[in-house]
């Protein structure tokens, strides 16, 4: 059986990639011949630019060019938490974090950042009674926040309802990027604001055409220094072959989401190079437990029928890894080292299928065309693996996430399973395992993951949020991983890889995240 699967996967690897080596179209300006416009091809663009309302991989890719957090996580190196809009922070007590802002930071509209903008961002825009932002999204990120108190022009205090041991970590979340109070209030409507937000990042939003392009203009008063290009354009190019062809032709200077089977082709061009590797994110598959047949036995069988190591070896050239649960060794003392890795056992999977309520129903599996690296090839391989276990999965390639998440008259999503990516945003189990499986998030909110063990999961999640005792937090994280495996809301596949390609003469580094950042400290020419 394994030989058949290897052949199937190798066929996918040998499919031709269309490359058209035409003349470049790079526009240069200035005496030193620097590019005045940088073009970046990505698989998809966000639907809007409001960082707390559009929470997606597509948004994460671009948002750090427009906005800043008070504190950021060092995904380029290993420094942990680093200052951004905040120059320093300290705990006053277990429920109070004092943050001192940088002075002289300018928003894109020329206003200076003050504590009023920060307090308003949280008290009104994110958590206010009349906010247009989805409370269910934001609440899942930080349910403990009580209020933000202004101390003086450049000092604020974050006050929580209970002890919160990871307050500085939470402030690194993309949803908590800071925006201009005046610009938000002066926008004619929230719809207008979502396409023209005002942040403090190295680039200003000039135009977003979803499905086409996002045009950004250099913010010359950026607190981190002047950006090294005038215009930064992210272009939506869903087809991998088209992104690669455009890079070789010089139409794009950077492309994201390069599949491993294309790396050799790109590296063979003396003008191009590859950046990146395994990322701080996990590719998983949600189960829609509303489906009558989607019981525990079937969910466990679907996970056990997948030979992840074979997929990684054959389709990813061994360049990524399977995690032992939704966690990363970078957690340090919070990493549960002895938690088991996902097991491949086809015979056991067949037995579980027989014990389940599943009776041969078609399990619809909507995906986007390579929204994630090698997504089509991976899902095709998994369909064959499930077939070998007696599970009938049918792929449906969709144009966008809206088509994937279609609902029936009962407001329940029609899909049976779907791909998703869980970002490990700040190096602690509360930032991934708990953040992405709270009652406010998809598994419990949309896909009917519930029961006494899920209630226990939620109780342990609250301990992660509130306990200052590391041993207690570790025990809760360990138990949550066990509950996840026993009653899986999703199946974990592998760590996502973030491979980008670029023109070799441009100085830029990939992060251990999906972010594509072109601030002056990370992009030079």
PDB file of N, CA and C in Angstrom, residues 447-479:
ATOM      1  N   UNK A 447     -18.516  24.440  14.912  1.00  0.00           N
ATOM      2  CA  UNK A 447     -18.414  23.037  14.536  1.00  0.00           C
ATOM      3  C   UNK A 447     -18.841  22.054  15.624  1.00  0.00           C
ATOM      4  N   UNK A 448     -19.508  22.560  16.668  1.00  0.00           N
ATOM      5  CA  UNK A 448     -20.213  21.692  17.629  1.00  0.00           C
ATOM      6  C   UNK A 448     -19.283  20.839  18.480  1.00  0.00           C
ATOM      7  N   UNK A 449     -18.089  21.329  18.757  1.00  0.00           N
ATOM      8  CA  UNK A 449     -17.202  20.611  19.666  1.00  0.00           C
ATOM      9  C   UNK A 449     -17.656  20.907  21.091  1.00  0.00           C
ATOM     10  N   UNK A 450     -18.213  19.909  21.758  1.00  0.00           N
ATOM     11  CA  UNK A 450     -18.748  20.138  23.096  1.00  0.00           C
ATOM     12  C   UNK A 450     -18.796  18.827  23.874  1.00  0.00           C
ATOM     13  N   UNK A 451     -19.106  18.939  25.160  1.00  0.00           N
ATOM     14  CA  UNK A 451     -19.186  17.772  26.034  1.00  0.00           C
ATOM     15  C   UNK A 451     -18.491  18.060  27.351  1.00  0.00           C
ATOM     16  N   UNK A 452     -18.604  17.153  28.320  1.00  0.00           N
ATOM     17  CA  UNK A 452     -17.964  17.347  29.622  1.00  0.00           C
ATOM     18  C   UNK A 452     -16.453  17.536  29.522  1.00  0.00           C
ATOM     19  N   UNK A 453     -15.822  16.793  28.600  1.00  0.00           N
ATOM     20  CA  UNK A 453     -14.372  16.944  28.459  1.00  0.00           C
ATOM     21  C   UNK A 453     -14.006  18.299  27.850  1.00  0.00           C
ATOM     22  N   UNK A 454     -14.875  18.822  26.994  1.00  0.00           N
ATOM     23  CA  UNK A 454     -14.637  20.160  26.440  1.00  0.00           C
ATOM     24  C   UNK A 454     -14.813  21.213  27.536  1.00  0.00           C
ATOM     25  N   UNK A 455     -15.773  20.998  28.421  1.00  0.00           N
ATOM     26  CA  UNK A 455     -15.925  21.894  29.572  1.00  0.00           C
ATOM     27  C   UNK A 455     -14.658  21.873  30.426  1.00  0.00           C
ATOM     28  N   UNK A 456     -14.083  20.670  30.618  1.00  0.00           N
ATOM     29  CA  UNK A 456     -12.832  20.566  31.370  1.00  0.00           C
ATOM     30  C   UNK A 456     -11.700  21.290  30.632  1.00  0.00           C
ATOM     31  N   UNK A 457     -11.657  21.138  29.313  1.00  0.00           N
ATOM     32  CA  UNK A 457     -10.677  21.841  28.484  1.00  0.00           C
ATOM     33  C   UNK A 457     -10.769  23.346  28.735  1.00  0.00           C
ATOM     34  N   UNK A 458     -11.987  23.870  28.741  1.00  0.00           N
ATOM     35  CA  UNK A 458     -12.191  25.306  28.944  1.00  0.00           C
ATOM     36  C   UNK A 458     -11.745  25.733  30.336  1.00  0.00           C
ATOM     37  N   UNK A 459     -11.992  24.908  31.329  1.00  0.00           N
ATOM     38  CA  UNK A 459     -11.568  25.242  32.695  1.00  0.00           C
ATOM     39  C   UNK A 459     -10.047  25.309  32.799  1.00  0.00           C
ATOM     40  N   UNK A 460      -9.379  24.367  32.129  1.00  0.00           N
ATOM     41  CA  UNK A 460      -7.916  24.416  32.136  1.00  0.00           C
ATOM     42  C   UNK A 460      -7.399  25.615  31.340  1.00  0.00           C
ATOM     43  N   UNK A 461      -8.127  25.986  30.284  1.00  0.00           N
ATOM     44  CA  UNK A 461      -7.742  27.179  29.537  1.00  0.00           C
ATOM     45  C   UNK A 461      -7.782  28.424  30.411  1.00  0.00           C
ATOM     46  N   UNK A 462      -8.757  28.479  31.295  1.00  0.00           N
ATOM     47  CA  UNK A 462      -8.846  29.619  32.218  1.00  0.00           C
ATOM     48  C   UNK A 462      -7.659  29.641  33.181  1.00  0.00           C
ATOM     49  N   UNK A 463      -7.168  28.452  33.540  1.00  0.00           N
ATOM     50  CA  UNK A 463      -5.972  28.394  34.388  1.00  0.00           C
ATOM     51  C   UNK A 463      -4.762  28.933  33.628  1.00  0.00           C
ATOM     52  N   UNK A 464      -4.633  28.576  32.347  1.00  0.00           N
ATOM     53  CA  UNK A 464      -3.555  29.138  31.539  1.00  0.00           C
ATOM     54  C   UNK A 464      -3.622  30.655  31.526  1.00  0.00           C
ATOM     55  N   UNK A 465      -4.835  31.173  31.459  1.00  0.00           N
ATOM     56  CA  UNK A 465      -5.031  32.622  31.408  1.00  0.00           C
ATOM     57  C   UNK A 465      -4.699  33.322  32.720  1.00  0.00           C
ATOM     58  N   UNK A 466      -4.961  32.675  33.847  1.00  0.00           N
ATOM     59  CA  UNK A 466      -4.989  33.401  35.118  1.00  0.00           C
ATOM     60  C   UNK A 466      -3.971  32.966  36.163  1.00  0.00           C
ATOM     61  N   UNK A 467      -3.384  31.791  36.027  1.00  0.00           N
ATOM     62  CA  UNK A 467      -2.509  31.312  37.086  1.00  0.00           C
ATOM     63  C   UNK A 467      -1.082  31.835  36.920  1.00  0.00           C
ATOM     64  N   UNK A 468      -0.505  32.259  38.017  1.00  0.00           N
ATOM     65  CA  UNK A 468       0.899  32.672  38.022  1.00  0.00           C
ATOM     66  C   UNK A 468       1.816  31.522  38.418  1.00  0.00           C
ATOM     67  N   UNK A 469       1.232  30.358  38.693  1.00  0.00           N
ATOM     68  CA  UNK A 469       1.981  29.175  39.107  1.00  0.00           C
ATOM     69  C   UNK A 469       2.345  28.371  37.861  1.00  0.00           C
ATOM     70  N   UNK A 470       3.621  28.328  37.513  1.00  0.00           N
ATOM     71  CA  UNK A 470       4.039  27.658  36.276  1.00  0.00           C
ATOM     72  C   UNK A 470       3.731  26.170  36.291  1.00  0.00           C
ATOM     73  N   UNK A 471       3.879  25.515  37.426  1.00  0.00           N
ATOM     74  CA  UNK A 471       3.574  24.086  37.508  1.00  0.00           C
ATOM     75  C   UNK A 471       2.098  23.826  37.246  1.00  0.00           C
ATOM     76  N   UNK A 472       1.237  24.692  37.776  1.00  0.00           N
ATOM     77  CA  UNK A 472      -0.190  24.545  37.554  1.00  0.00           C
ATOM     78  C   UNK A 472      -0.523  24.786  36.083  1.00  0.00           C
ATOM     79  N   UNK A 473       0.093  25.786  35.479  1.00  0.00           N
ATOM     80  CA  UNK A 473      -0.137  26.082  34.063  1.00  0.00           C
ATOM     81  C   UNK A 473       0.339  24.913  33.191  1.00  0.00           C
ATOM     82  N   UNK A 474       1.488  24.349  33.520  1.00  0.00           N
ATOM     83  CA  UNK A 474       2.018  23.209  32.761  1.00  0.00           C
ATOM     84  C   UNK A 474       1.064  22.015  32.835  1.00  0.00           C
ATOM     85  N   UNK A 475       0.565  21.724  34.043  1.00  0.00           N
ATOM     86  CA  UNK A 475      -0.357  20.591  34.208  1.00  0.00           C
ATOM     87  C   UNK A 475      -1.624  20.807  33.389  1.00  0.00           C
ATOM     88  N   UNK A 476      -2.110  22.050  33.341  1.00  0.00           N
ATOM     89  CA  UNK A 476      -3.309  22.343  32.551  1.00  0.00           C
ATOM     90  C   UNK A 476      -3.038  22.189  31.062  1.00  0.00           C
ATOM     91  N   UNK A 477      -1.903  22.678  30.604  1.00  0.00           N
ATOM     92  CA  UNK A 477      -1.560  22.533  29.182  1.00  0.00           C
ATOM     93  C   UNK A 477      -1.452  21.065  28.802  1.00  0.00           C
ATOM     94  N   UNK A 478      -0.849  20.268  29.668  1.00  0.00           N
ATOM     95  CA  UNK A 478      -0.699  18.828  29.423  1.00  0.00           C
ATOM     96  C   UNK A 478      -2.065  18.160  29.305  1.00  0.00           C
ATOM     97  N   UNK A 479      -2.963  18.485  30.215  1.00  0.00           N
ATOM     98  CA  UNK A 479      -4.303  17.877  30.197  1.00  0.00           C
ATOM     99  C   UNK A 479      -5.094  18.334  28.963  1.00  0.00           C
TER     100      UNK A 479
END
